[in-house]
PDB file of C-alpha atoms in Angstrom:
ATOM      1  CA  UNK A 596     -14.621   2.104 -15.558  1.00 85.00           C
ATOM      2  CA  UNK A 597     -14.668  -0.616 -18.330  1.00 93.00           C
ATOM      3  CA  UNK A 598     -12.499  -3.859 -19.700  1.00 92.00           C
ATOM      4  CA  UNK A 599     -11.058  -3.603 -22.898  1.00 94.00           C
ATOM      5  CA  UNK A 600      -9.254  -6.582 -24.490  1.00 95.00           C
ATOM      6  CA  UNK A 601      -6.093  -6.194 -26.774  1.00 95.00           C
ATOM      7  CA  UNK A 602      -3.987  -9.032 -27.677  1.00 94.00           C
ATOM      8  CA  UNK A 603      -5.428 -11.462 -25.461  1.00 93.00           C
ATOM      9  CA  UNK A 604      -4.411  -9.028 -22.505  1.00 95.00           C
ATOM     10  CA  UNK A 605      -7.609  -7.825 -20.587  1.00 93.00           C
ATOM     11  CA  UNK A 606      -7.098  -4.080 -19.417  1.00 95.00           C
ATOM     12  CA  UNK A 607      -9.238  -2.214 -17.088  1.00 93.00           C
ATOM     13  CA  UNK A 608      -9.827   1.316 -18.758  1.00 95.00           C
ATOM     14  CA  UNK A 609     -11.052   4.205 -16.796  1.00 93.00           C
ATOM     15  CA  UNK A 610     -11.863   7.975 -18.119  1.00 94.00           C
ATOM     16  CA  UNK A 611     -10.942  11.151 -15.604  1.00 89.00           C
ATOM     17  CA  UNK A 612     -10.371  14.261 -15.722  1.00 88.00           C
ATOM     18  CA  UNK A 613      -6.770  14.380 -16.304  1.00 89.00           C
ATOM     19  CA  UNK A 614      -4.125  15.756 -18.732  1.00 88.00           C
ATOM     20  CA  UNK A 615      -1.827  12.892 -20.164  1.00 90.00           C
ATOM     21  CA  UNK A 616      -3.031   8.997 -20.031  1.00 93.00           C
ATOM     22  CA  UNK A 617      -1.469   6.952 -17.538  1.00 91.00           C
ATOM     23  CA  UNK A 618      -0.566   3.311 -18.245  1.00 93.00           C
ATOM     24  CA  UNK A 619       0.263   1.005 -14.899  1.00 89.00           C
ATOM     25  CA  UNK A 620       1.076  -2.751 -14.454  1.00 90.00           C
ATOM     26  CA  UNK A 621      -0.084  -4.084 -11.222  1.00 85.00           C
ATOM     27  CA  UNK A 622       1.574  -6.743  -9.122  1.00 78.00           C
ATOM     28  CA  UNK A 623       0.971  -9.236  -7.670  1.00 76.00           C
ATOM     29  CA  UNK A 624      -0.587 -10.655 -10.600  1.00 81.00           C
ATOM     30  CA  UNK A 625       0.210  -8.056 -13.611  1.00 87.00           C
ATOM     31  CA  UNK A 626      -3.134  -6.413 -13.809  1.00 89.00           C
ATOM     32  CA  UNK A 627      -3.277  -4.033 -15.846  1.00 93.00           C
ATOM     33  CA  UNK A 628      -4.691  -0.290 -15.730  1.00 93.00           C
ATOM     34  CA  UNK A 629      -5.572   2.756 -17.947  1.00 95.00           C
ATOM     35  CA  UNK A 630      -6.373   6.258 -17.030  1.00 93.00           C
ATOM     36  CA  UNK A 631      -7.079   8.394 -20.236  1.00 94.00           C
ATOM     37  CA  UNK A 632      -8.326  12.238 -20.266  1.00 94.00           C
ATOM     38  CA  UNK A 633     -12.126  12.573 -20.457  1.00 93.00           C
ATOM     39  CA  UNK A 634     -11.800  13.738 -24.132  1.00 93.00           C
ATOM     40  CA  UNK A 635      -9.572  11.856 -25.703  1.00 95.00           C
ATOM     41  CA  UNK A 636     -11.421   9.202 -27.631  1.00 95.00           C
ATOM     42  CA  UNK A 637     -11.501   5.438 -26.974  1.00 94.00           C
ATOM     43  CA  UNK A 638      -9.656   4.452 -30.201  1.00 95.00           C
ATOM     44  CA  UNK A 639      -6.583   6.819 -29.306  1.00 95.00           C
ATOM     45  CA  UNK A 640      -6.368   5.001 -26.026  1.00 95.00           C
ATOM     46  CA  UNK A 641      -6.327   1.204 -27.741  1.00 96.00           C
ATOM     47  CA  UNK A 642      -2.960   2.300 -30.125  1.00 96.00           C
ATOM     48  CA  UNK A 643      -1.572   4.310 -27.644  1.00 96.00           C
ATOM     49  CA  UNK A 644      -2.047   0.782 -25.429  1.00 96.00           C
ATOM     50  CA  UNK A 645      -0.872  -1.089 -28.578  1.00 96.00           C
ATOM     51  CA  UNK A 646       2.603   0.867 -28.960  1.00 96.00           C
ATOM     52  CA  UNK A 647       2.960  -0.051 -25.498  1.00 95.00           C
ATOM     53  CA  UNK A 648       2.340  -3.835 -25.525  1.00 96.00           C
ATOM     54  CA  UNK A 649       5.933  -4.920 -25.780  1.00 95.00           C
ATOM     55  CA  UNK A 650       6.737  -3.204 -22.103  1.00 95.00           C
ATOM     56  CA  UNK A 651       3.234  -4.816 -20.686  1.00 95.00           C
ATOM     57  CA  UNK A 652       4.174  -7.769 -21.418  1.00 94.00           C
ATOM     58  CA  UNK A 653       7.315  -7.565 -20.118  1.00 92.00           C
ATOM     59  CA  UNK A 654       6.225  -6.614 -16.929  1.00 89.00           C
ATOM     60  CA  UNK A 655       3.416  -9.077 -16.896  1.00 90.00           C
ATOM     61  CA  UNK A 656       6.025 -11.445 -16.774  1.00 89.00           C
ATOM     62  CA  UNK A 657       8.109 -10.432 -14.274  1.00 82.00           C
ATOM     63  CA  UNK A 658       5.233 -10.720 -11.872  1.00 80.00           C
ATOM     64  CA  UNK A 659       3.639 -13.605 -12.714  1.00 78.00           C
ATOM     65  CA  UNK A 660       6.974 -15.566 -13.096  1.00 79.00           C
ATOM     66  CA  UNK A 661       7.402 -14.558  -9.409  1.00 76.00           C
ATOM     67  CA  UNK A 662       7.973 -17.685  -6.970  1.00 75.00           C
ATOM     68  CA  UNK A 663       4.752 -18.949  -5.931  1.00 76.00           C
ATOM     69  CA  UNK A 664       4.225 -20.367  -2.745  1.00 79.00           C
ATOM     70  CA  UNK A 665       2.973 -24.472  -2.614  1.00 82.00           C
ATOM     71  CA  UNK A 666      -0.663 -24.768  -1.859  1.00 89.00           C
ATOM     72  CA  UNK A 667      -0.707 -24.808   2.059  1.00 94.00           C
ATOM     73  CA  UNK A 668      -2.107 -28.016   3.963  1.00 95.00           C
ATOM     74  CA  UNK A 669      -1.774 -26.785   7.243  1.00 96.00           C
ATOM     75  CA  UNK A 670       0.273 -29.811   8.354  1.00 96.00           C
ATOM     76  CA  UNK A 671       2.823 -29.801  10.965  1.00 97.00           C
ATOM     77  CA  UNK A 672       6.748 -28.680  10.113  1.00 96.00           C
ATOM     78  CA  UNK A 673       4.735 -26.770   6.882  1.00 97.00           C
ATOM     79  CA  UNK A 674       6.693 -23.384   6.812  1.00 96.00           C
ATOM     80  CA  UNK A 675       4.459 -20.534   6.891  1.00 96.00           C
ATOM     81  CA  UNK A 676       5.769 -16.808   7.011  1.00 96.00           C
ATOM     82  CA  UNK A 677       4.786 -14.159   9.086  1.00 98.00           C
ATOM     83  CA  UNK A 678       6.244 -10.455   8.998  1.00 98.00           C
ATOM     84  CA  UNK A 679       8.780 -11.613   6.530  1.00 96.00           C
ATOM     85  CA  UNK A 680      10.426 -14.610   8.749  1.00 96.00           C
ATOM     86  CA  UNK A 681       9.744 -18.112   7.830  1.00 95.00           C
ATOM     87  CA  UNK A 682       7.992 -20.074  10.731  1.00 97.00           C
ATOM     88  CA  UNK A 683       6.984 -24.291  10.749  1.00 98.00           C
ATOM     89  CA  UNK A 684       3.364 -24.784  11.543  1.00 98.00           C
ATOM     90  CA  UNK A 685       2.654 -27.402  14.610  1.00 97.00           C
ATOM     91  CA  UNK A 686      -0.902 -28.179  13.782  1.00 96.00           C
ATOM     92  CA  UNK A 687      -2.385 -29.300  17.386  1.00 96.00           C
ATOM     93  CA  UNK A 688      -5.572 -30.856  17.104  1.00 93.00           C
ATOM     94  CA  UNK A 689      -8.011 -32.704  19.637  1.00 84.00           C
ATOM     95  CA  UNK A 690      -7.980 -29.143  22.036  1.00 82.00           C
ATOM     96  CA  UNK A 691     -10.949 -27.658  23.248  1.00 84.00           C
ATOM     97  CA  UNK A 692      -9.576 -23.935  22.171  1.00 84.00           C
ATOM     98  CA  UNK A 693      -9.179 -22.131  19.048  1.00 94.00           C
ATOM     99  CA  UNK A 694      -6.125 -20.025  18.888  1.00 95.00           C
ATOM    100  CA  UNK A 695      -2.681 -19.391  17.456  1.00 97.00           C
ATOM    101  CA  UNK A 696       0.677 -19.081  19.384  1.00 97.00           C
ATOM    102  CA  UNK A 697       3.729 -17.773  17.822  1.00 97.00           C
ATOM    103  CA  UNK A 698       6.759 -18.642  19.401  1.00 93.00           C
ATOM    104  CA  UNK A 699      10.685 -18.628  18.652  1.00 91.00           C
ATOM    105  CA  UNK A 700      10.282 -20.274  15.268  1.00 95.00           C
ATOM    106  CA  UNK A 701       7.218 -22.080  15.640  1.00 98.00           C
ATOM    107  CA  UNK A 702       3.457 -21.367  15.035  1.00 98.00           C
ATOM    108  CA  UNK A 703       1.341 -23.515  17.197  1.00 97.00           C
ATOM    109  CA  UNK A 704      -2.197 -23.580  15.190  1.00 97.00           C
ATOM    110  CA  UNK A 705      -4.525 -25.641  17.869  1.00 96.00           C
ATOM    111  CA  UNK A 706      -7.619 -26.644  16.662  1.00 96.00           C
ATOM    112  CA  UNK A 707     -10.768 -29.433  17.047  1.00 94.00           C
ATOM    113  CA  UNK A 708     -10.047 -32.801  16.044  1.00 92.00           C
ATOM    114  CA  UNK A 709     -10.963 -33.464  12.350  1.00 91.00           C
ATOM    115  CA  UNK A 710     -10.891 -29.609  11.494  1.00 94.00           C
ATOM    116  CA  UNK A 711     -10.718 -29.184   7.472  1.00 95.00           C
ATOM    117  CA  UNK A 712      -7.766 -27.163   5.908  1.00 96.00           C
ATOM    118  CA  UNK A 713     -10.486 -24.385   5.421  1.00 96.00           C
ATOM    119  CA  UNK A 714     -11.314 -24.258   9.383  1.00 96.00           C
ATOM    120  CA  UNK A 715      -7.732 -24.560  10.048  1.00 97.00           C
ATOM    121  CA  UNK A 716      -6.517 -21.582   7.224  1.00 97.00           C
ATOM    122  CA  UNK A 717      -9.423 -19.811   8.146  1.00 97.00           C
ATOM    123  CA  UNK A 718      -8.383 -19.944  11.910  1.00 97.00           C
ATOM    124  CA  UNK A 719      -5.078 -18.579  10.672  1.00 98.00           C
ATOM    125  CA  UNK A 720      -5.730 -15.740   8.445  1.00 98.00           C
ATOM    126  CA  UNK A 721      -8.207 -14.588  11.124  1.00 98.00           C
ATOM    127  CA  UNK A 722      -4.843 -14.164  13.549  1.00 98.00           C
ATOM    128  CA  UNK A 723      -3.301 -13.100  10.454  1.00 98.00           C
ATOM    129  CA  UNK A 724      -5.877  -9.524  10.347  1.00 98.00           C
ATOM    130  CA  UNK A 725      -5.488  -9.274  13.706  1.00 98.00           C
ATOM    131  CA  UNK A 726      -1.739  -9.136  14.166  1.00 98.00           C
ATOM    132  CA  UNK A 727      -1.487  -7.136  10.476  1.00 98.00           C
ATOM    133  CA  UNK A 728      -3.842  -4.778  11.645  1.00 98.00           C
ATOM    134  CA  UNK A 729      -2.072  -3.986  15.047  1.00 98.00           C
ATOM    135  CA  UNK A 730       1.086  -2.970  12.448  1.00 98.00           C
ATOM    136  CA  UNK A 731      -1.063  -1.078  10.033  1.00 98.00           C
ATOM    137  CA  UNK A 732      -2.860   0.812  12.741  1.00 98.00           C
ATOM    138  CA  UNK A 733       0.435   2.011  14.187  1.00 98.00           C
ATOM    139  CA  UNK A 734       2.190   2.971  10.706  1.00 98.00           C
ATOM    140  CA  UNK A 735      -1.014   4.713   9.621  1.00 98.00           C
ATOM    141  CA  UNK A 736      -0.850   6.878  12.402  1.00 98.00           C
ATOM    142  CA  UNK A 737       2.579   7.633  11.984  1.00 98.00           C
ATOM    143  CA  UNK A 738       2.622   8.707   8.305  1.00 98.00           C
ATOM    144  CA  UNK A 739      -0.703  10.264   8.648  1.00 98.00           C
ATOM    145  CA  UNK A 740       1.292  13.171  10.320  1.00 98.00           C
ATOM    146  CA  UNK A 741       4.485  13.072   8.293  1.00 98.00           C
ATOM    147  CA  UNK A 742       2.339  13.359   5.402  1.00 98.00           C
ATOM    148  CA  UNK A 743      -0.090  15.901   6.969  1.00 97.00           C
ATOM    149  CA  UNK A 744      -2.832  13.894   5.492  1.00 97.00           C
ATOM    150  CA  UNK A 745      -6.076  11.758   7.190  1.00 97.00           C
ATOM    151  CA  UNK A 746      -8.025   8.538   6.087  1.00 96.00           C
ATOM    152  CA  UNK A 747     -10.894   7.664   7.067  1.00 95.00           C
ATOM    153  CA  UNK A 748     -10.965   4.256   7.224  1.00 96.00           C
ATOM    154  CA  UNK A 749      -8.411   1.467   6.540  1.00 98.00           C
ATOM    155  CA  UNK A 750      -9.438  -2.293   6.134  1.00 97.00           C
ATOM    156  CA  UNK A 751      -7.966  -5.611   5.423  1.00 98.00           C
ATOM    157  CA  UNK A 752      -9.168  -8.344   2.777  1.00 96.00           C
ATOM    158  CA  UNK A 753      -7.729 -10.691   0.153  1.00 93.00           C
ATOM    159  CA  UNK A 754      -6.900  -9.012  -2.935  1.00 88.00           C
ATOM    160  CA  UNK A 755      -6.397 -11.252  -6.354  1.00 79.00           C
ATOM    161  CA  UNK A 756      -4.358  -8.275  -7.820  1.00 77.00           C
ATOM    162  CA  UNK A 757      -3.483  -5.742  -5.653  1.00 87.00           C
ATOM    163  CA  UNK A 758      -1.297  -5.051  -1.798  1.00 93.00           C
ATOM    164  CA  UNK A 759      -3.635  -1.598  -1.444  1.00 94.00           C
ATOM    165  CA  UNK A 760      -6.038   0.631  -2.639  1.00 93.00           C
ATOM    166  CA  UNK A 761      -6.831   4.014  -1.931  1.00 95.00           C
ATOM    167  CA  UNK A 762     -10.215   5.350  -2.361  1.00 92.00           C
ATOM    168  CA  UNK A 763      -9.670   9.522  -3.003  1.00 90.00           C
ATOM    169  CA  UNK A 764     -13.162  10.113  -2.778  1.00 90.00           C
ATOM    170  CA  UNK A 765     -14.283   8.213   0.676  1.00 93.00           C
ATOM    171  CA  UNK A 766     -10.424   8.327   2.116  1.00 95.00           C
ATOM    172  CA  UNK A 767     -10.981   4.574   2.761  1.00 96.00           C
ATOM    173  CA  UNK A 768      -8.345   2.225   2.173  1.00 98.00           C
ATOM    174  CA  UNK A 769      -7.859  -1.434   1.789  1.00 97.00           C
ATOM    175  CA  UNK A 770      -5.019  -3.503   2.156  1.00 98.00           C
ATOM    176  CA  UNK A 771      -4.247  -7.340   1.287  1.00 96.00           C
ATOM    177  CA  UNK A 772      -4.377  -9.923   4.206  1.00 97.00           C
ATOM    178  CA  UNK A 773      -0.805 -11.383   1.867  1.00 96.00           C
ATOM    179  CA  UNK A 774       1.025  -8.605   3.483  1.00 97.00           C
ATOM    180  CA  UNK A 775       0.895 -10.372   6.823  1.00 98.00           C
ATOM    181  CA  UNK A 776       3.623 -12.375   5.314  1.00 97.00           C
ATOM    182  CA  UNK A 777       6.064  -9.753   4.273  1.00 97.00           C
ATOM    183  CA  UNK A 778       8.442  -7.968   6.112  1.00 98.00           C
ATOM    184  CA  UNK A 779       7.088  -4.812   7.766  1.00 98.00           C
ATOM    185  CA  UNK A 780       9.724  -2.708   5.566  1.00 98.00           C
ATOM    186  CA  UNK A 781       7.717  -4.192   2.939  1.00 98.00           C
ATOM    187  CA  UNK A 782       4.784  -3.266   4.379  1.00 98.00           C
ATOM    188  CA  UNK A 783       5.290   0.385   5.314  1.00 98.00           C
ATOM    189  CA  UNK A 784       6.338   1.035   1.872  1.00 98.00           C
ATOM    190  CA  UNK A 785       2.559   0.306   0.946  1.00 98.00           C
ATOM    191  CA  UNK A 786       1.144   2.272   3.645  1.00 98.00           C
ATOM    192  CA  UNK A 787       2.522   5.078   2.481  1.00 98.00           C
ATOM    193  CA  UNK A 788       1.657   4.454  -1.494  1.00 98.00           C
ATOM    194  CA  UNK A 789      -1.950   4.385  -0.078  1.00 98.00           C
ATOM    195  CA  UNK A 790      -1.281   7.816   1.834  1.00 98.00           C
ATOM    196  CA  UNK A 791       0.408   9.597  -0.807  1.00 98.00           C
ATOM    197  CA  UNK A 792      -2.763   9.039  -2.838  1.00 96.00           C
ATOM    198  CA  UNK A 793      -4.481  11.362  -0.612  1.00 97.00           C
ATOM    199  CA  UNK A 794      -2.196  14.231  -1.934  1.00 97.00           C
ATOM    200  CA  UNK A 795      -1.732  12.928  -5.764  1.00 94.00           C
ATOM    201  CA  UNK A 796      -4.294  10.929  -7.006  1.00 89.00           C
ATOM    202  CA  UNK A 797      -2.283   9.602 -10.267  1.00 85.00           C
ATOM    203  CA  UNK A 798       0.919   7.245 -10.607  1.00 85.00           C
ATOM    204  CA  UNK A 799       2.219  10.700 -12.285  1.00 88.00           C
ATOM    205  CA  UNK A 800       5.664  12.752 -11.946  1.00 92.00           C
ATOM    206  CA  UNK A 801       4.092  14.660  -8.473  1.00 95.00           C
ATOM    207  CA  UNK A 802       3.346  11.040  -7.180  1.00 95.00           C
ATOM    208  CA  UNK A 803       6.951   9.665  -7.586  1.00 96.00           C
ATOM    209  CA  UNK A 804       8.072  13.542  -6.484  1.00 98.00           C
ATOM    210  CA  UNK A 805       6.374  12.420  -3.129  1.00 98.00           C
ATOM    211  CA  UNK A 806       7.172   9.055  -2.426  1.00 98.00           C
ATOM    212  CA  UNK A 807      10.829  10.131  -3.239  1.00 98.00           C
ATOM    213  CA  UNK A 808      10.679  12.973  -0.781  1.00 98.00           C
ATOM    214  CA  UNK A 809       9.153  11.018   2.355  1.00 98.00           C
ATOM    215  CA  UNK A 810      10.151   7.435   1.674  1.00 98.00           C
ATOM    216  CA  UNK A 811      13.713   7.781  -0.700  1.00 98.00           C
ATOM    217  CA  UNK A 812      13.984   4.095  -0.461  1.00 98.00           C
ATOM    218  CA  UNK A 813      10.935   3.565  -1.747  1.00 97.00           C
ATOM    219  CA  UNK A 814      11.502   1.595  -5.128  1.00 96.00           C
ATOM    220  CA  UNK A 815      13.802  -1.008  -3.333  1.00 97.00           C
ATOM    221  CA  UNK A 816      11.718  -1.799  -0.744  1.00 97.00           C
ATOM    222  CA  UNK A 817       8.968  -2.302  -3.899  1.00 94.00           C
ATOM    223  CA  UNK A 818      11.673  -4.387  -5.582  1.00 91.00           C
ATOM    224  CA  UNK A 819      12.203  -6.788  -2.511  1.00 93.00           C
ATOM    225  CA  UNK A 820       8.268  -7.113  -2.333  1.00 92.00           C
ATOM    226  CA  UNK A 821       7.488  -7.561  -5.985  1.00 85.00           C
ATOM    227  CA  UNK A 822      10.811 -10.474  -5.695  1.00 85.00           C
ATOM    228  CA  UNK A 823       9.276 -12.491  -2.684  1.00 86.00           C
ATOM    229  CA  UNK A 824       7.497 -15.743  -3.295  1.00 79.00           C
ATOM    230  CA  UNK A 825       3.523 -14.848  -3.075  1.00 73.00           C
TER     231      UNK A 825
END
């Protein structure tokens, strides 16, 4: 794998053992991807990426003119989402424990007196994995058989530019912490995008084939996550 800048847009260019080249923009951020055939040559790739600029940067800029959330200060009556409902944040300090408590609408984050926003997001995101990873574990499990395929591995860690990754070769998959926050419809729609890349390895015609055959809603559960405020 490499990076290859054209127009000011940097592109990360990788060589396999494939038929056709396969363009992708990524959300969240609009990363973009190239998989070319092993023997087509490196200058083919850069015009056939060059006819193609006008739809990159279209889509570059659907994603990154996505609502952003404000920069979190871990205040009380701050809204903070979990599984796609908005909650308000009563930051307890002065306690002797560490620990979150979700209740009706409310997420009680108790902490030490004088903890820093990092202690206190950190304190948060760790109950964040925990409760994501209860979901993931379960949905994993479940598609797993529907799809007559098995990981190895899954694991959970912030991502600048991605919600998953599948590694073909290992069977090990990531996913990012952000997707405590979105609705587990959401969610599940990414599990099984990771799974399906254990039968097609490519964003190709058999990959869509797939998703469309075990998840049909697939795309409009991609278009409510691609919409919501990250």
């Amino acid at each position: 794998m490499e990076r290859i800048t054209i127009s000011n847009i940097e592109i990360e260019l990788t060589f396999k053992n494939i038929k056709n080249i396969h363009l992708s923009v990524h959300p969240p951020m609009g990363n973009v991807t190239v998989s070319a055939p092993l023997h087509v040559d490196k200058d083919i790739v850069k015009v056939f990426i060059i006819g193609k600029l006008g739809w990159i940067r279209k889509e570059r800029t659907k994603f990154l003119n996505q609502p952003r959330e404000a920069e979190k200060l871990f205040i009380t009556r701050e809204s903070h989402y979990f599984f796609g409902k908005r909650y308000l944040l009563n930051a307890v300090e002065n306690t002797l424990s560490t620990k979150v408590i979700l209740k009706h609408n409310v997420i009680d984050l108790m902490t030490p007196s004088n903890s820093p926003i990092e202690y206190k997001q950190k304190v948060l995101y760790n109950w964040y994995r925990r409760e994501l990873r209860k979901v993931l574990a379960e949905m994993i499990n479940h598609w797993e058989s529907r799809l007559n395929v098995k990981s190895e591995s899954f694991g959970i860690r912030k991502m600048k530019t991605k919600w998953g990754s599948c590694n073909t070769t290992d069977c090990n998959i990531w996913f990012n912490i952000e997707l405590a926050k979105k609705p587990k419809k959401c969610i599940e729609y990414i599990v099984v995008h990771e799974l399906v890349h254990l039968l097609e390895r490519n964003h190709n015609k058999r990959f869509v084939l797939l998703m469309n055959q075990f998840l049909p809603d697939w795309k409009e559960r991609k278009k409510q996550l691609n919409e919501l405020p990250i």
